[in-house]
PDB file of C-alpha atoms in Angstrom:
ATOM      1  CA  MET K   1     107.614 151.615 129.239  1.00  0.00           C
ATOM      2  CA  SER K   2     107.269 149.202 132.907  1.00  0.00           C
ATOM      3  CA  LEU K   3     108.343 146.151 133.180  1.00  0.00           C
ATOM      4  CA  ALA K   4     104.454 145.342 133.538  1.00  0.00           C
ATOM      5  CA  GLU K   5     103.504 147.162 130.047  1.00  0.00           C
ATOM      6  CA  LEU K   6     106.790 144.633 128.274  1.00  0.00           C
ATOM      7  CA  ARG K   7     105.136 141.842 130.033  1.00  0.00           C
ATOM      8  CA  ASP K   8     101.536 142.648 128.712  1.00  0.00           C
ATOM      9  CA  LEU K   9     102.792 143.364 125.327  1.00  0.00           C
ATOM     10  CA  PHE K  10     105.576 139.839 125.216  1.00  0.00           C
ATOM     11  CA  ILE K  11     101.508 138.359 126.190  1.00  0.00           C
ATOM     12  CA  VAL K  12     100.106 139.303 123.782  1.00  0.00           C
ATOM     13  CA  ILE K  13     102.558 139.104 120.492  1.00  0.00           C
ATOM     14  CA  PHE K  14     102.787 135.760 121.874  1.00  0.00           C
ATOM     15  CA  SER K  15      99.227 135.585 121.457  1.00  0.00           C
ATOM     16  CA  ILE K  16      98.225 136.849 118.243  1.00  0.00           C
ATOM     17  CA  LEU K  17     101.721 134.054 117.186  1.00  0.00           C
ATOM     18  CA  ALA K  18      99.916 131.522 118.696  1.00  0.00           C
ATOM     19  CA  ILE K  19      97.067 132.192 117.197  1.00  0.00           C
ATOM     20  CA  GLY K  20      98.418 132.353 114.117  1.00  0.00           C
ATOM     21  CA  ALA K  21     100.802 128.993 114.074  1.00  0.00           C
ATOM     22  CA  THR K  22      97.645 127.250 115.149  1.00  0.00           C
ATOM     23  CA  ILE K  23      95.669 128.868 112.338  1.00  0.00           C
ATOM     24  CA  PHE K  24      99.443 127.328 110.187  1.00  0.00           C
ATOM     25  CA  LEU K  25      98.807 124.577 111.399  1.00  0.00           C
ATOM     26  CA  LEU K  26      95.008 123.688 110.601  1.00  0.00           C
ATOM     27  CA  VAL K  27      95.167 124.113 107.190  1.00  0.00           C
ATOM     28  CA  ILE K  28      98.713 122.567 106.136  1.00  0.00           C
ATOM     29  CA  SER K  29      96.233 119.421 107.775  1.00  0.00           C
ATOM     30  CA  PHE K  30      93.309 120.233 106.349  1.00  0.00           C
ATOM     31  CA  LEU K  31      95.275 119.974 102.566  1.00  0.00           C
ATOM     32  CA  LEU K  32      97.162 116.958 104.019  1.00  0.00           C
ATOM     33  CA  PHE K  33      94.285 115.771 105.187  1.00  0.00           C
ATOM     34  CA  ARG K  34      92.370 115.958 101.435  1.00  0.00           C
ATOM     35  CA  ARG K  35      95.187 114.867  99.805  1.00  0.00           C
ATOM     36  CA  ILE K  36      95.447 111.515 101.599  1.00  0.00           C
ATOM     37  CA  ARG K  37      91.827 111.280 101.763  1.00  0.00           C
ATOM     38  CA  SER K  38      92.681 110.692  98.051  1.00  0.00           C
ATOM     39  CA  ILE K  39      95.255 108.887  97.797  1.00  0.00           C
ATOM     40  CA  LEU K  40      93.451 106.988 100.410  1.00  0.00           C
ATOM     41  CA  ASP K  41      90.565 106.813  97.287  1.00  0.00           C
ATOM     42  CA  SER K  42      92.705 105.658  94.815  1.00  0.00           C
ATOM     43  CA  GLY K  43      93.885 102.860  97.074  1.00  0.00           C
ATOM     44  CA  ARG K  44      90.496 101.960  98.198  1.00  0.00           C
ATOM     45  CA  ALA K  45      90.062 101.530  94.194  1.00  0.00           C
ATOM     46  CA  THR K  46      92.580  99.493  92.978  1.00  0.00           C
ATOM     47  CA  LEU K  47      92.079  96.966  95.971  1.00  0.00           C
ATOM     48  CA  GLY K  48      89.163  97.072  94.709  1.00  0.00           C
ATOM     49  CA  ASN K  49      90.200  96.048  90.960  1.00  0.00           C
ATOM     50  CA  VAL K  50      92.526  93.147  92.998  1.00  0.00           C
ATOM     51  CA  HIS K  51      90.196  91.935  94.681  1.00  0.00           C
ATOM     52  CA  ASP K  52      87.755  91.633  91.685  1.00  0.00           C
ATOM     53  CA  ILE K  53      90.661  90.552  90.126  1.00  0.00           C
ATOM     54  CA  THR K  54      91.735  87.317  92.370  1.00  0.00           C
ATOM     55  CA  SER K  55      88.290  86.338  92.843  1.00  0.00           C
ATOM     56  CA  LEU K  56      88.086  86.278  89.117  1.00  0.00           C
ATOM     57  CA  VAL K  57      91.346  83.676  88.428  1.00  0.00           C
ATOM     58  CA  SER K  58      90.135  81.651  91.648  1.00  0.00           C
ATOM     59  CA  LYS K  59      86.879  80.883  90.774  1.00  0.00           C
ATOM     60  CA  GLU K  60      88.161  80.567  87.164  1.00  0.00           C
ATOM     61  CA  ILE K  61      91.615  79.220  87.576  1.00  0.00           C
ATOM     62  CA  ILE K  62      91.845  77.915  89.891  1.00  0.00           C
ATOM     63  CA  LYS K  63      88.848  75.506  90.545  1.00  0.00           C
ATOM     64  CA  PRO K  64      88.637  73.915  87.420  1.00  0.00           C
ATOM     65  CA  LEU K  65      92.700  73.652  87.400  1.00  0.00           C
ATOM     66  CA  ALA K  66      92.482  71.715  91.549  1.00  0.00           C
ATOM     67  CA  VAL K  67      89.328  69.496  89.701  1.00  0.00           C
ATOM     68  CA  ILE K  68      91.125  68.015  86.847  1.00  0.00           C
ATOM     69  CA  ALA K  69      94.638  67.756  89.069  1.00  0.00           C
ATOM     70  CA  GLY K  70      92.146  65.965  91.355  1.00  0.00           C
ATOM     71  CA  MET K  71      90.823  63.371  88.673  1.00  0.00           C
ATOM     72  CA  VAL K  72      94.271  62.920  87.775  1.00  0.00           C
ATOM     73  CA  GLN K  73      95.240  61.767  91.368  1.00  0.00           C
ATOM     74  CA  GLY K  74      92.527  59.434  91.197  1.00  0.00           C
ATOM     75  CA  LEU K  75      93.078  58.200  87.865  1.00  0.00           C
ATOM     76  CA  HIS K  76      97.221  57.586  88.626  1.00  0.00           C
ATOM     77  CA  ARG K  77      96.459  55.644  91.756  1.00  0.00           C
ATOM     78  CA  ALA K  78      93.737  53.921  89.948  1.00  0.00           C
ATOM     79  CA  LEU K  79      96.460  53.257  87.721  1.00  0.00           C
ATOM     80  CA  GLU K  80      98.803  52.000  90.459  1.00  0.00           C
ATOM     81  CA  PHE K  81      96.135  49.626  91.875  1.00  0.00           C
ATOM     82  CA  ILE K  82      95.562  47.819  88.766  1.00  0.00           C
ATOM     83  CA  SER K  83      99.705  47.511  87.842  1.00  0.00           C
ATOM     84  CA  ARG K  84      99.820  46.039  91.611  1.00  0.00           C
ATOM     85  CA  SER K  85      97.348  42.928  91.628  1.00  0.00           C
ATOM     86  CA  SER K  86      97.995  41.768  88.126  1.00  0.00           C
ATOM     87  CA  LYS K  87     102.168  41.388  89.601  1.00  0.00           C
ATOM     88  CA  ARG K  88     100.460  40.033  92.254  1.00  0.00           C
ATOM     89  CA  LYS K  89      98.492  37.567  89.835  1.00  0.00           C
ATOM     90  CA  GLU K  90     102.232  37.516  88.374  1.00  0.00           C
ATOM     91  CA  GLY K  91     104.114  36.557  91.021  1.00  0.00           C
ATOM     92  CA  ARG K  92     101.602  34.266  91.900  1.00  0.00           C
ATOM     93  CA  ARG K  93     101.802  32.173  88.844  1.00  0.00           C
ATOM     94  CA  SER K  94     105.654  32.075  88.254  1.00  0.00           C
ATOM     95  CA  ASP K  95     105.886  30.444  92.849  1.00  0.00           C
ATOM     96  CA  ARG K  96     103.226  27.531  91.095  1.00  0.00           C
ATOM     97  CA  GLY K  97     105.152  27.145  87.886  1.00  0.00           C
ATOM     98  CA  GLU K  98     102.828  28.188  85.670  1.00  0.00           C
TER      99      GLU K  98
END
C-alpha cells in the first residue's frame, strides 16, 4: 500500500466519521429541542396562570384596599383638622379669661 493510498484511506475513514458525528449531533440537537420546547411550553402555561392570578388579586383585593385606605386617610386628616380647630378655639377662650 503506497502512501497515497493510505492517505486516501484515512480521508475516507475520517469523512465517514465526520458524517456520522454530524448525524449524531443533529439527532441529539433535535431531541434536545423537542424536550426544551415542551419545557418552554409548560413554562409559558405557568406564566400565564401566574399572570391571571396576579391580575385577579390586583383587581379584587388590592384596588378595593387602596380605596379603603384612601378613605381612612381622608377621614383621619378631617378628624385632625377638626381637632386642631377645636384646640385653637379653646386656646383663644383661655387667653381671654373665659
